[in-house]
mmCIF file of C-alpha atoms in Angstrom:
data_model
loop_
_atom_site.group_PDB
_atom_site.id
_atom_site.type_symbol
_atom_site.label_atom_id
_atom_site.label_comp_id
_atom_site.label_asym_id
_atom_site.label_seq_id
_atom_site.Cartn_x
_atom_site.Cartn_y
_atom_site.Cartn_z
ATOM 1 C CA MET A 1 37.760 -79.315 202.442
ATOM 2 C CA HIS A 2 40.139 -77.698 203.194
ATOM 3 C CA VAL A 3 43.479 -76.458 201.802
ATOM 4 C CA LYS A 4 45.980 -73.852 202.977
ATOM 5 C CA VAL A 5 47.672 -73.211 199.637
ATOM 6 C CA LEU A 6 46.169 -71.803 196.454
ATOM 7 C CA ASP A 7 47.812 -71.046 193.126
ATOM 8 C CA GLU A 8 47.697 -72.237 189.524
ATOM 9 C CA ARG A 9 49.485 -75.486 190.351
ATOM 10 C CA VAL A 10 47.013 -76.244 193.144
ATOM 11 C CA VAL A 11 44.096 -75.633 190.782
ATOM 12 C CA GLU A 12 45.647 -77.858 188.110
ATOM 13 C CA ARG A 13 46.201 -80.640 190.615
ATOM 14 C CA ALA A 14 42.658 -80.355 192.001
ATOM 15 C CA LYS A 15 41.167 -80.628 188.514
ATOM 16 C CA ALA A 16 43.442 -83.559 187.642
ATOM 17 C CA ARG A 17 42.206 -85.325 190.784
ATOM 18 C CA GLY A 18 38.580 -84.803 189.734
ATOM 19 C CA LEU A 19 37.635 -82.310 192.442
ATOM 20 C CA ASP A 20 34.740 -79.896 191.896
ATOM 21 C CA VAL A 21 35.202 -77.732 194.999
ATOM 22 C CA LEU A 22 38.098 -76.607 197.172
ATOM 23 C CA VAL A 23 37.605 -74.903 200.529
ATOM 24 C CA TYR A 24 40.434 -72.392 200.925
ATOM 25 C CA ALA A 25 41.190 -71.435 204.548
ATOM 26 C CA PRO A 26 44.759 -70.164 205.063
ATOM 27 C CA HIS A 27 46.055 -69.280 208.521
ATOM 28 C CA PHE A 28 46.116 -65.652 209.751
ATOM 29 C CA THR A 29 44.643 -64.186 206.573
ATOM 30 C CA ARG A 30 41.697 -61.809 206.646
ATOM 31 C CA LEU A 31 38.432 -62.847 205.028
ATOM 32 C CA PRO A 32 38.391 -60.181 202.252
ATOM 33 C CA GLU A 33 41.799 -61.364 201.016
ATOM 34 C CA ILE A 34 40.687 -65.014 201.131
ATOM 35 C CA GLU A 35 37.508 -64.153 199.225
ATOM 36 C CA SER A 36 39.481 -62.276 196.581
ATOM 37 C CA ARG A 37 41.907 -65.148 195.993
ATOM 38 C CA ALA A 38 39.081 -67.701 195.962
ATOM 39 C CA ALA A 39 37.268 -65.714 193.263
ATOM 40 C CA GLN A 40 40.494 -65.333 191.277
ATOM 41 C CA TYR A 41 41.032 -69.095 191.059
ATOM 42 C CA SER A 42 37.419 -70.206 190.557
ATOM 43 C CA ASP A 43 36.145 -71.114 187.098
ATOM 44 C CA ASP A 44 33.574 -73.344 185.400
ATOM 45 C CA GLU A 45 35.516 -76.489 186.341
ATOM 46 C CA LEU A 46 36.466 -75.712 189.939
ATOM 47 C CA THR A 47 34.755 -73.668 192.641
ATOM 48 C CA VAL A 48 37.008 -72.297 195.375
ATOM 49 C CA VAL A 49 35.036 -71.534 198.522
ATOM 50 C CA PRO A 50 36.533 -69.002 200.975
ATOM 51 C CA ALA A 51 36.663 -70.026 204.628
ATOM 52 C CA ARG A 52 38.542 -69.358 207.855
ATOM 53 C CA GLU A 53 40.180 -71.833 210.205
ATOM 54 C CA LEU A 54 39.746 -69.731 213.316
ATOM 55 C CA PHE A 55 42.239 -69.894 216.172
ATOM 56 C CA THR A 56 40.232 -69.567 219.380
ATOM 57 C CA GLY A 57 41.757 -69.136 222.822
ATOM 58 C CA ASN A 58 45.383 -68.253 223.533
ATOM 59 C CA TRP A 59 48.569 -69.706 222.048
ATOM 60 C CA GLN A 60 48.942 -72.259 224.837
ATOM 61 C CA GLN A 61 45.354 -73.590 224.632
ATOM 62 C CA ARG A 62 44.185 -72.690 221.169
ATOM 63 C CA ARG A 63 41.282 -74.500 219.552
ATOM 64 C CA HIS A 64 40.678 -74.566 215.805
ATOM 65 C CA VAL A 65 37.224 -74.124 214.281
ATOM 66 C CA LEU A 66 36.673 -74.210 210.514
ATOM 67 C CA ALA A 67 34.051 -71.628 209.524
ATOM 68 C CA VAL A 68 32.450 -71.867 206.071
ATOM 69 C CA GLY A 69 29.963 -69.274 204.860
ATOM 70 C CA LEU A 70 31.081 -66.222 206.809
ATOM 71 C CA SER A 71 29.400 -62.981 205.802
ATOM 72 C CA ASP A 72 31.557 -60.777 208.062
ATOM 73 C CA PRO A 73 35.200 -61.082 209.152
ATOM 74 C CA VAL A 74 35.888 -62.889 212.429
ATOM 75 C CA PRO A 75 39.294 -62.531 214.120
ATOM 76 C CA ASP A 76 41.410 -65.150 215.829
ATOM 77 C CA PHE A 77 42.151 -65.213 219.572
ATOM 78 C CA LEU A 78 38.551 -64.999 220.768
ATOM 79 C CA THR A 79 37.096 -67.283 223.383
ATOM 80 C CA LEU A 80 35.649 -70.480 221.964
ATOM 81 C CA GLU A 81 32.226 -69.448 223.252
ATOM 82 C CA GLY A 82 32.508 -66.027 221.619
ATOM 83 C CA THR A 83 33.570 -67.560 218.316
ATOM 84 C CA MET A 84 30.715 -70.056 218.258
ATOM 85 C CA GLU A 85 28.177 -67.346 219.078
ATOM 86 C CA GLU A 86 29.464 -65.228 216.186
ATOM 87 C CA LEU A 87 29.214 -68.167 213.767
ATOM 88 C CA LYS A 88 25.650 -68.725 214.982
ATOM 89 C CA ARG A 89 24.846 -65.051 214.375
ATOM 90 C CA GLN A 90 26.168 -65.308 210.820
ATOM 91 C CA ASP A 91 24.513 -68.692 210.207
ATOM 92 C CA ALA A 92 27.877 -70.034 209.051
ATOM 93 C CA ALA A 93 28.743 -73.720 209.085
ATOM 94 C CA ALA A 94 30.970 -74.652 212.038
ATOM 95 C CA LEU A 95 33.271 -77.624 211.483
ATOM 96 C CA VAL A 96 35.734 -79.344 213.816
ATOM 97 C CA PRO A 97 39.083 -80.020 212.123
ATOM 98 C CA HIS A 98 41.503 -82.650 213.542
ATOM 99 C CA PRO A 99 39.534 -83.218 216.806
ATOM 100 C CA GLY A 100 41.576 -84.086 219.880
ATOM 101 C CA PHE A 101 44.853 -83.600 217.967
ATOM 102 C CA LEU A 102 47.753 -82.211 220.044
ATOM 103 C CA ASN A 103 46.786 -78.967 221.819
ATOM 104 C CA VAL A 104 45.107 -77.262 218.860
ATOM 105 C CA SER A 105 41.789 -79.061 218.620
ATOM 106 C CA LEU A 106 38.416 -79.273 220.294
ATOM 107 C CA THR A 107 38.269 -81.855 223.054
ATOM 108 C CA ARG A 108 35.453 -84.322 223.675
ATOM 109 C CA GLU A 109 34.080 -82.043 226.415
ATOM 110 C CA GLU A 110 34.140 -78.993 224.128
ATOM 111 C CA ILE A 111 32.413 -80.875 221.322
ATOM 112 C CA ARG A 112 29.766 -81.976 223.811
ATOM 113 C CA ALA A 113 29.276 -78.405 225.042
ATOM 114 C CA HIS A 114 28.820 -77.022 221.514
ATOM 115 C CA ARG A 115 27.132 -80.029 219.918
ATOM 116 C CA ASP A 116 24.136 -77.990 218.719
ATOM 117 C CA ARG A 117 26.365 -75.578 216.785
ATOM 118 C CA ILE A 118 28.755 -78.104 215.233
ATOM 119 C CA ASP A 119 27.847 -79.212 211.700
ATOM 120 C CA ALA A 120 30.605 -81.753 210.983
ATOM 121 C CA VAL A 121 33.647 -83.409 212.541
ATOM 122 C CA GLU A 122 36.764 -84.293 210.579
ATOM 123 C CA VAL A 123 37.352 -88.045 210.697
ATOM 124 C CA TYR A 124 40.450 -88.277 208.507
ATOM 125 C CA ASN A 125 43.356 -85.853 208.193
ATOM 126 C CA PRO A 126 46.731 -86.506 206.509
ATOM 127 C CA LYS A 127 48.512 -85.027 209.521
ATOM 128 C CA HIS A 128 46.941 -87.662 211.771
ATOM 129 C CA TRP A 129 48.462 -90.936 212.848
ATOM 130 C CA PRO A 130 46.082 -93.940 212.611
ATOM 131 C CA HIS A 131 45.032 -93.694 216.273
ATOM 132 C CA HIS A 132 44.098 -90.024 215.758
ATOM 133 C CA ASN A 133 41.772 -91.000 212.900
ATOM 134 C CA ARG A 134 40.194 -93.781 214.970
ATOM 135 C CA ARG A 135 39.544 -91.366 217.814
ATOM 136 C CA ALA A 136 38.097 -88.761 215.431
ATOM 137 C CA LYS A 137 35.696 -91.316 213.929
ATOM 138 C CA ALA A 138 34.629 -92.366 217.409
ATOM 139 C CA LEU A 139 33.919 -88.742 218.382
ATOM 140 C CA ALA A 140 31.758 -88.138 215.321
ATOM 141 C CA SER A 141 29.888 -91.385 215.930
ATOM 142 C CA ASP A 142 29.431 -90.871 219.667
ATOM 143 C CA PHE A 143 27.863 -87.431 219.197
ATOM 144 C CA GLY A 144 25.946 -88.279 216.027
ATOM 145 C CA ILE A 145 27.685 -85.567 213.999
ATOM 146 C CA GLU A 146 28.197 -85.880 210.246
ATOM 147 C CA PRO A 147 31.790 -86.538 209.126
ATOM 148 C CA PHE A 148 34.080 -84.770 206.715
ATOM 149 C CA THR A 149 37.662 -85.098 205.606
ATOM 150 C CA SER A 150 40.193 -82.830 203.972
ATOM 151 C CA SER A 151 43.635 -82.934 202.456
ATOM 152 C CA TYR A 152 44.511 -80.114 204.912
ATOM 153 C CA ALA A 153 47.100 -79.326 202.281
ATOM 154 C CA HIS A 154 49.890 -77.054 203.480
ATOM 155 C CA VAL A 155 51.943 -78.356 200.548
ATOM 156 C CA ARG A 156 50.632 -78.671 196.994
ATOM 157 C CA GLY A 157 51.218 -82.404 196.658
ATOM 158 C CA THR A 158 48.617 -83.246 199.286
ATOM 159 C CA VAL A 159 45.739 -81.660 197.336
ATOM 160 C CA GLY A 160 43.286 -84.381 196.354
ATOM 161 C CA GLU A 161 44.523 -86.963 198.850
ATOM 162 C CA ALA A 162 41.212 -86.899 200.761
ATOM 163 C CA TRP A 163 37.770 -85.702 199.739
ATOM 164 C CA VAL A 164 34.025 -85.721 200.454
ATOM 165 C CA GLU A 165 31.297 -86.731 198.009
ATOM 166 C CA PHE A 166 27.851 -85.271 198.712
ATOM 167 C CA ASP A 167 24.554 -86.629 197.395
ATOM 168 C CA ARG A 168 23.925 -83.383 195.503
ATOM 169 C CA ASP A 169 25.660 -80.878 193.243
ATOM 170 C CA ILE A 170 27.674 -78.196 195.038
ATOM 171 C CA ASP A 171 27.769 -75.227 192.684
ATOM 172 C CA ASP A 172 28.906 -72.487 195.043
ATOM 173 C CA GLY A 173 29.755 -71.668 198.630
ATOM 174 C CA ALA A 174 26.119 -71.186 199.621
ATOM 175 C CA ALA A 175 25.238 -74.675 198.365
ATOM 176 C CA LEU A 176 28.100 -76.143 200.381
ATOM 177 C CA VAL A 177 26.948 -74.362 203.538
ATOM 178 C CA ARG A 178 23.389 -75.597 203.001
ATOM 179 C CA ALA A 179 24.617 -79.177 202.583
ATOM 180 C CA LEU A 180 26.707 -78.945 205.731
ATOM 181 C CA ARG A 181 24.018 -77.294 207.854
ATOM 182 C CA ALA A 182 21.357 -79.744 206.618
ATOM 183 C CA GLU A 183 23.577 -82.747 207.409
ATOM 184 C CA ALA A 184 23.294 -83.851 203.785
ATOM 185 C CA PRO A 185 24.301 -87.468 203.112
ATOM 186 C CA ARG A 186 27.923 -87.774 202.106
ATOM 187 C CA ARG A 187 30.764 -90.263 201.747
ATOM 188 C CA VAL A 188 34.322 -89.731 202.922
ATOM 189 C CA PHE A 189 37.271 -90.969 200.865
ATOM 190 C CA HIS A 190 41.051 -90.884 200.976
ATOM 191 C CA ARG A 191 43.785 -92.366 198.867
ATOM 192 C CA ASP A 192 45.918 -95.217 200.121
ATOM 193 C CA GLY A 193 49.205 -96.906 199.425
ATOM 194 C CA LEU A 194 52.846 -95.917 199.805
ATOM 195 C CA ALA A 195 52.611 -92.637 197.884
ATOM 196 C CA HIS A 196 49.724 -91.497 200.079
ATOM 197 C CA ARG A 197 51.563 -92.429 203.273
ATOM 198 C CA LEU A 198 54.611 -90.498 202.102
ATOM 199 C CA ARG A 199 52.491 -87.422 201.389
ATOM 200 C CA CYS A 200 50.931 -87.756 204.831
ATOM 201 C CA GLY A 201 54.430 -87.888 206.297
ATOM 202 C CA VAL A 202 55.381 -84.684 204.509
ATOM 203 C CA GLU A 203 52.283 -82.955 205.884
ATOM 204 C CA PHE A 204 53.041 -84.145 209.403
ATOM 205 C CA CYS A 205 56.647 -82.934 209.139
ATOM 206 C CA HIS A 206 55.328 -79.534 208.072
ATOM 207 C CA LEU A 207 54.120 -79.171 211.663
ATOM 208 C CA GLY A 208 57.769 -78.719 212.648
ATOM 209 C CA TYR A 209 58.056 -75.665 210.421
ATOM 210 C CA GLU A 210 54.696 -74.300 211.581
ATOM 211 C CA ASN A 211 55.664 -74.584 215.228
ATOM 212 C CA SER A 212 59.259 -73.369 215.002
ATOM 213 C CA TRP A 213 60.475 -70.680 212.612
ATOM 214 C CA SER A 214 57.020 -69.879 211.268
ATOM 215 C CA LYS A 215 55.694 -69.203 214.782
ATOM 216 C CA VAL A 216 58.745 -67.118 215.761
ATOM 217 C CA ASP A 217 58.271 -65.076 212.606
ATOM 218 C CA ARG A 218 54.598 -64.440 213.399
ATOM 219 C CA LEU A 219 55.025 -63.702 217.093
ATOM 220 C CA LEU A 220 58.253 -61.709 217.163
ATOM 221 C CA LEU A 221 58.991 -60.296 213.724
ATOM 222 C CA GLN A 222 55.722 -59.421 212.006
ATOM 223 C CA GLY A 223 53.966 -57.385 214.700
ATOM 224 C CA THR A 224 50.191 -57.545 215.132
ATOM 225 C CA GLU A 225 48.546 -60.364 213.190
ATOM 226 C CA PRO A 226 46.116 -59.136 210.506
ATOM 227 C CA THR A 227 43.504 -61.390 212.165
ATOM 228 C CA HIS A 228 44.179 -60.182 215.722
ATOM 229 C CA PRO A 229 41.013 -58.735 217.353
ATOM 230 C CA ASN A 230 42.928 -55.512 218.139
ATOM 231 C CA HIS A 231 43.494 -54.901 214.443
ATOM 232 C CA VAL A 232 41.833 -51.702 213.268
ATOM 233 C CA ALA A 233 39.872 -53.679 210.663
ATOM 234 C CA TYR A 234 37.645 -55.170 213.381
ATOM 235 C CA GLY A 235 36.779 -51.822 214.937
ATOM 236 C CA GLY A 236 36.783 -53.146 218.504
ATOM 237 C CA ARG A 237 33.692 -55.295 217.848
ATOM 238 C CA PHE A 238 35.132 -58.287 219.672
ATOM 239 C CA ASP A 239 36.703 -56.600 222.685
ATOM 240 C CA ASP A 240 34.345 -58.371 225.090
ATOM 241 C CA VAL A 241 35.348 -61.879 223.942
ATOM 242 C CA LYS A 242 39.014 -61.523 222.997
ATOM 243 C CA VAL A 243 41.712 -63.303 225.006
ATOM 244 C CA TYR A 244 44.554 -60.893 224.083
#
């Protein structure tokens, strides 16, 4: 909870690592496409839950919010307040990935402001350095918010490096949302050792690709993002809370 990549090899690796559920939330991909791919790769052994890691704010001050249980598409590049209100309207679970990390995460002040709408805070992420994880744990503890972790896999090899165990069976996306919204008891785990640290290093290095050629490609070569609020698919519904 969650991954960015999804194919047969990802599914095989998840099953080999003993996972029951994957939350699939790729960047800049519209919800219907995510839902379709999640259904395609779900079976009796592994449930793939569709989700969106929403980019709120502008490129210079963007904040990520992981939304699980969306019933309607939500675009990127809305105000943080507008995004949180829409998640409340849809009764979706609102999670804070990689808090306080670089310039892409909710700050302590923003977590405080939206405490009543936040269902979990990520306390371990393979892209983090140790001090990032310590700060994330402190944030979750200080605000009394339940923790979660994820492999945050942008590369297949990271799948299964970190996971959450709930005190109940999670059979589908609705059950996961209920567990998150109800603050169900859970335990957070991650692998350790040299192999794990190397995989974490690969994930961290992937940031260089994300913030160099990948960003140039998105901003300059591909035109309007499919998750931009001006996209025809959103029908102007978010014009009052968009930042672009």
